[in-house]
């Protein structure tokens, strides 16, 4: 009977040790998963930031290509000579500002440029609304900052 009791005690000790080892592994696994998730979130945040910066650079690149060509395009397409043109112009009224990528003035017309890398219907609708607002406000200043 004593041998059975001793064997049972050893078996119980082995089972308890296995349970303790398993608990430790589970704690380590949870800690590893939490650290991995934290690292993944940090990497995702850094990636999103890089993508945003790249997108901004592409937008700026498109604007930089369009702006110097604006007077030539107006001359070729409309046979009108540009008097002045401004990059990053804005209009304001009642503490509201609206910026466009470029403005060009002729004797009788104002040309507004809004450059986007990808043309979407909602952007066209938004631009049409902003042009109407611009025409109703008619206050322009070139951007100094």
XYZ file of N, CA and C in Angstrom:
435
model
N 0.827 -1.186 0.000
C 0.000 0.000 0.000
C 0.878 1.259 0.000
N 1.975 1.199 0.746
C 2.887 2.338 0.816
C 3.472 2.629 -0.555
N 3.818 1.591 -1.318
C 4.383 1.795 -2.658
C 3.370 2.475 -3.577
N 2.134 2.117 -3.421
C 1.076 2.732 -4.234
C 0.927 4.196 -3.832
N 0.955 4.475 -2.553
C 0.846 5.842 -2.066
C 2.026 6.667 -2.543
N 3.255 6.086 -2.470
C 4.455 6.797 -2.951
C 4.366 7.064 -4.454
N 3.926 6.066 -5.206
C 3.784 6.218 -6.661
C 2.735 7.276 -6.980
N 1.661 7.264 -6.226
C 0.598 8.252 -6.409
C 1.120 9.652 -6.090
N 1.925 9.775 -5.014
C 2.498 11.073 -4.648
C 3.445 11.580 -5.739
N 4.284 10.652 -6.273
C 5.200 11.038 -7.357
C 4.416 11.460 -8.601
N 3.380 10.721 -8.915
C 2.532 11.056 -10.073
C 1.869 12.412 -9.868
N 1.362 12.641 -8.670
C 0.721 13.919 -8.366
C 1.733 15.058 -8.456
N 2.947 14.856 -7.965
C 4.002 15.870 -8.048
C 4.361 16.149 -9.507
N 4.445 15.096 -10.298
C 4.760 15.253 -11.724
C 3.651 16.026 -12.430
N 2.413 15.703 -12.127
C 1.275 16.397 -12.735
C 1.277 17.869 -12.309
N 1.504 18.112 -11.006
C 1.547 19.499 -10.521
C 2.673 20.276 -11.181
N 3.836 19.641 -11.325
C 4.976 20.293 -11.993
C 4.614 20.602 -13.446
N 3.969 19.665 -14.117
C 3.547 19.886 -15.513
C 2.554 21.042 -15.603
N 1.636 21.112 -14.647
C 0.649 22.200 -14.628
C 1.359 23.531 -14.409
N 2.303 23.573 -13.452
C 3.058 24.805 -13.194
C 3.857 25.216 -14.428
N 4.529 24.235 -15.061
C 5.302 24.535 -16.275
C 4.385 25.046 -17.387
N 3.231 24.432 -17.521
C 2.262 24.850 -18.540
C 1.768 26.266 -18.247
N 1.487 26.556 -16.976
C 1.052 27.907 -16.594
C 2.132 28.934 -16.929
N 3.391 28.605 -16.627
C 4.504 29.514 -16.940
C 4.601 29.733 -18.448
N 4.457 28.661 -19.223
C 4.515 28.795 -20.685
C 3.366 29.656 -21.209
N 2.192 29.486 -20.606
C 1.048 30.298 -21.031
C 1.281 31.771 -20.715
N 1.854 32.064 -19.542
C 2.167 33.449 -19.173
C 3.191 34.014 -20.150
N 4.239 33.228 -20.457
C 5.261 33.667 -21.407
C 4.670 33.865 -22.797
N 3.778 32.974 -23.195
C 3.133 33.091 -24.500
C 2.271 34.342 -24.572
N 1.492 34.605 -23.523
C 0.678 35.827 -23.497
C 1.551 37.070 -23.575
N 2.643 37.058 -22.814
C 3.567 38.188 -22.822
C 4.165 38.370 -24.217
N 4.562 37.276 -24.847
C 5.112 37.326 -26.207
C 4.063 37.859 -27.190
N 2.825 37.380 -27.059
C 1.756 37.839 -27.953
C 1.483 39.325 -27.750
N 1.466 39.780 -26.512
C 1.235 41.196 -26.235
C 2.360 42.052 -26.805
N 3.602 41.596 -26.616
C 4.745 42.329 -27.165
C 4.700 42.337 -28.695
N 4.336 41.194 -29.276
C 4.234 41.108 -30.737
C 3.145 42.038 -31.261
N 2.006 42.079 -30.575
C 0.906 42.952 -30.989
C 1.307 44.417 -30.861
N 1.994 44.757 -29.770
C 2.459 46.122 -29.580
C 3.444 46.498 -30.688
N 4.370 45.612 -30.993
C 5.345 45.860 -32.058
C 4.644 45.997 -33.411
N 3.652 45.123 -33.671
C 2.909 45.185 -34.927
C 2.184 46.525 -35.059
N 1.567 46.979 -33.974
C 0.860 48.266 -34.004
C 1.822 49.417 -34.252
N 2.995 49.370 -33.606
C 3.998 50.416 -33.824
C 4.482 50.411 -35.275
N 4.717 49.213 -35.812
C 5.156 49.102 -37.205
C 4.061 49.581 -38.156
N 2.801 49.245 -37.853
C 1.683 49.689 -38.688
C 1.564 51.205 -38.656
N 1.746 51.788 -37.467
C 1.684 53.239 -37.332
C 2.808 53.894 -38.136
N 4.029 53.348 -38.043
C 5.161 53.876 -38.799
C 4.913 53.729 -40.299
N 4.366 52.585 -40.712
C 4.059 52.351 -42.126
C 3.018 53.349 -42.616
N 1.953 53.546 -41.839
C 0.905 54.504 -42.221
C 1.477 55.910 -42.353
N 2.374 56.271 -41.439
C 3.009 57.585 -41.501
C 3.841 57.709 -42.772
N 4.619 56.665 -43.091
C 5.428 56.687 -44.313
C 4.552 56.776 -45.557
N 3.438 56.045 -45.563
C 2.526 56.097 -46.713
C 1.909 57.487 -46.849
N 1.562 58.106 -45.731
C 1.024 59.462 -45.764
C 2.042 60.449 -46.301
N 3.295 60.312 -45.847
C 4.358 61.198 -46.331
C 4.594 60.985 -47.827
N 4.585 59.727 -48.258
C 4.763 59.433 -49.681
C 3.614 60.012 -50.501
N 2.404 59.855 -50.005
C 1.239 60.404 -50.695
C 1.353 61.922 -50.811
N 1.767 62.572 -49.724
C 1.953 64.030 -49.755
C 3.022 64.420 -50.765
N 4.116 63.650 -50.797
C 5.182 63.950 -51.765
C 4.692 63.797 -53.197
N 3.888 62.749 -53.446
C 3.349 62.553 -54.797
C 2.425 63.705 -55.170
N 1.608 64.146 -54.217
C 0.734 65.289 -54.470
C 1.534 66.540 -54.753
N 2.574 66.764 -53.984
C 3.439 67.929 -54.184
C 4.145 67.837 -55.532
N 4.584 66.632 -55.891
C 5.233 66.432 -57.185
C 4.285 66.799 -58.324
N 3.048 66.339 -58.221
C 2.054 66.670 -59.251
C 1.842 68.182 -59.319
N 1.712 68.825 -58.162
C 1.527 70.275 -58.134
C 2.735 70.994 -58.724
N 3.935 70.520 -58.384
C 5.165 71.138 -58.890
C 5.282 71.017 -60.406
N 4.693 69.970 -60.962
C 4.718 69.800 -62.419
C 3.668 70.680 -63.093
N 2.530 70.848 -62.446
C 1.414 71.596 -63.044
C 1.662 73.104 -62.995
N 2.094 73.603 -61.854
C 2.170 75.046 -61.644
C 2.964 75.802 -62.710
N 4.184 75.409 -63.042
C 4.931 76.182 -64.043
C 4.302 76.153 -65.434
N 3.477 75.148 -65.694
C 2.859 75.004 -67.016
C 1.554 75.777 -67.161
N 1.039 76.278 -66.063
C -0.282 76.911 -66.088
C -0.402 78.050 -67.105
N 0.502 79.034 -67.140
C 0.366 80.101 -68.141
C 0.419 79.570 -69.587
N 1.295 78.604 -69.843
C 1.398 78.027 -71.193
C 0.111 77.309 -71.574
N -0.460 76.538 -70.656
C -1.697 75.803 -70.937
C -2.843 76.776 -71.206
N -2.918 77.834 -70.417
C -3.972 78.845 -70.638
C -3.794 79.492 -72.004
N -2.567 79.801 -72.346
C -2.283 80.418 -73.649
C -2.658 79.462 -74.789
N -2.252 78.216 -74.684
C -2.509 77.247 -75.760
C -3.983 76.864 -75.874
N -4.645 76.644 -74.755
C -6.029 76.153 -74.786
C -7.059 77.258 -74.970
N -6.766 78.460 -74.462
C -7.758 79.525 -74.495
C -7.286 80.745 -75.278
N -6.080 80.725 -75.777
C -5.467 81.868 -76.466
C -5.633 83.166 -75.675
N -5.307 83.064 -74.400
C -5.378 84.208 -73.494
C -4.021 84.319 -72.805
N -3.543 85.535 -72.683
C -2.271 85.759 -72.005
C -2.500 85.954 -70.513
N -1.718 85.247 -69.737
C -1.804 85.342 -68.281
C -1.083 86.598 -67.812
N -1.743 87.354 -66.948
C -1.132 88.555 -66.371
C -0.303 88.184 -65.151
N -0.863 87.346 -64.299
C -0.157 86.929 -63.088
C -0.664 85.556 -62.686
N 0.197 84.808 -62.025
C -0.263 83.541 -61.461
C 0.442 83.297 -60.143
N -0.293 82.629 -59.268
C 0.158 82.424 -57.902
C 0.037 80.955 -57.532
N 1.003 80.501 -56.800
C 0.949 79.144 -56.266
C 0.385 79.223 -54.852
N -0.396 78.219 -54.475
C -0.980 78.150 -53.131
C -1.723 79.431 -52.763
N -2.619 79.828 -53.621
C -3.429 81.005 -53.327
C -4.583 80.640 -52.419
N -5.166 81.643 -51.780
C -6.313 81.379 -50.921
C -7.278 82.554 -50.964
N -8.533 82.252 -50.691
C -9.497 83.324 -50.515
C -10.100 83.168 -49.134
N -10.599 84.257 -48.621
C -11.160 84.218 -47.279
C -12.321 85.191 -47.164
N -13.224 84.832 -46.281
C -14.346 85.704 -45.950
C -14.896 85.221 -44.616
N -15.164 86.145 -43.750
C -15.722 85.814 -42.434
C -14.901 84.736 -41.717
N -13.604 84.933 -41.661
C -12.684 84.017 -40.972
C -12.628 82.624 -41.590
N -13.129 82.452 -42.790
C -13.016 81.166 -43.494
C -11.989 81.301 -44.586
N -11.076 80.356 -44.657
C -10.055 80.333 -45.700
C -10.265 79.129 -46.595
N -9.992 79.300 -47.868
C -9.985 78.176 -48.807
C -8.763 78.322 -49.689
N -7.987 77.265 -49.748
C -6.774 77.296 -50.559
C -6.954 76.466 -51.818
N -6.364 76.970 -52.888
C -6.263 76.228 -54.135
C -4.782 76.126 -54.471
N -4.449 75.180 -55.330
C -3.041 74.963 -55.649
C -2.457 76.104 -56.463
N -3.269 76.705 -57.316
C -2.765 77.817 -58.123
C -3.932 78.659 -58.638
N -3.637 79.937 -58.870
C -4.565 80.877 -59.500
C -3.809 81.520 -60.653
N -4.504 81.803 -61.707
C -3.912 82.573 -62.797
C -4.920 83.644 -63.212
N -4.424 84.863 -63.380
C -5.273 85.975 -63.786
C -4.980 86.334 -65.231
N -6.042 86.628 -65.953
C -5.909 87.221 -67.281
C -6.661 88.545 -67.213
N -6.753 89.190 -68.324
C -7.453 90.475 -68.305
C -8.914 90.324 -67.895
N -9.552 89.237 -68.344
C -10.978 89.064 -68.095
C -11.348 87.846 -67.238
N -10.383 86.979 -66.943
C -10.697 85.715 -66.287
C -9.738 85.419 -65.129
N -10.245 84.572 -64.242
C -9.410 83.988 -63.193
C -9.480 82.478 -63.398
N -8.331 81.846 -63.480
C -8.252 80.398 -63.600
C -7.823 79.835 -62.250
N -8.530 78.817 -61.804
C -8.240 78.184 -60.522
C -7.762 76.771 -60.804
N -6.669 76.408 -60.159
C -6.142 75.059 -60.321
C -6.178 74.332 -58.983
N -6.669 73.118 -59.034
C -6.700 72.248 -57.868
C -6.181 70.904 -58.356
N -4.975 70.536 -57.972
C -4.315 69.342 -58.484
C -4.553 68.159 -57.554
N -4.969 67.035 -58.129
C -5.112 65.789 -57.378
C -4.386 64.690 -58.136
N -3.830 63.731 -57.405
C -3.113 62.623 -58.034
C -4.086 61.646 -58.684
N -5.257 61.451 -58.064
C -6.269 60.539 -58.590
C -7.587 61.290 -58.673
N -8.140 61.367 -59.864
C -9.390 62.098 -60.060
C -10.568 61.203 -59.697
N -11.411 61.712 -58.813
C -12.610 60.983 -58.388
C -13.807 61.908 -58.530
N -14.968 61.323 -58.777
C -16.190 62.109 -58.973
C -16.458 63.049 -57.806
N -16.286 62.566 -56.580
C -16.583 63.421 -55.431
C -15.630 64.613 -55.368
N -14.394 64.449 -55.855
C -13.452 65.577 -55.892
C -13.900 66.615 -56.923
N -14.433 66.161 -58.046
C -14.930 67.088 -59.064
C -16.121 67.867 -58.508
N -17.030 67.171 -57.838
C -18.189 67.834 -57.222
C -17.734 68.838 -56.167
N -16.759 68.437 -55.363
C -16.228 69.325 -54.321
C -15.591 70.569 -54.943
N -14.848 70.375 -56.019
C -14.194 71.503 -56.694
C -15.242 72.455 -57.270
N -16.283 71.919 -57.875
C -17.341 72.767 -58.435
C -17.989 73.605 -57.333
N -18.209 73.000 -56.184
C -18.789 73.716 -55.040
C -17.830 74.815 -54.571
N -16.547 74.502 -54.517
C -15.567 75.473 -54.049
C -15.400 76.632 -55.039
N -15.521 76.357 -56.322
C -15.456 77.427 -57.322
C -16.650 78.366 -57.145
N -17.817 77.782 -56.950
C -19.017 78.605 -56.734
C -18.846 79.463 -55.476
N -18.284 78.865 -54.436
C -18.041 79.627 -53.204
C -17.013 80.720 -53.454
N -15.992 80.405 -54.208
C -14.969 81.389 -54.547
C -15.593 82.573 -55.282
N -16.418 82.277 -56.260
C -17.041 83.341 -57.046
C -17.963 84.208 -56.194
N -18.618 83.594 -55.206
C -19.525 84.383 -54.362
C -18.761 85.213 -53.328
N -17.556 84.813 -52.979
C -16.774 85.544 -51.976
C -15.828 86.563 -52.599
N -15.169 86.189 -53.683
C -14.300 87.091 -54.444
C -13.305 87.879 -53.605
N -12.640 87.236 -52.719
C -11.551 87.880 -52.001
C -10.350 86.965 -52.112
N -9.252 87.476 -52.621
C -8.070 86.662 -52.862
C -6.856 87.290 -52.215
N -6.006 86.456 -51.677
C -4.698 86.922 -51.230
C -3.713 85.809 -51.522
N -2.490 86.180 -51.941
C -1.496 85.144 -52.181
C -0.954 84.669 -50.846
N -0.662 83.394 -50.784
C -0.215 82.784 -49.526
C 1.206 83.240 -49.221
N 1.417 83.768 -48.028
C 2.738 84.291 -47.638
C 3.475 83.335 -46.714
N 2.815 82.312 -46.126
C 3.478 81.411 -45.197
C 3.949 80.230 -45.914
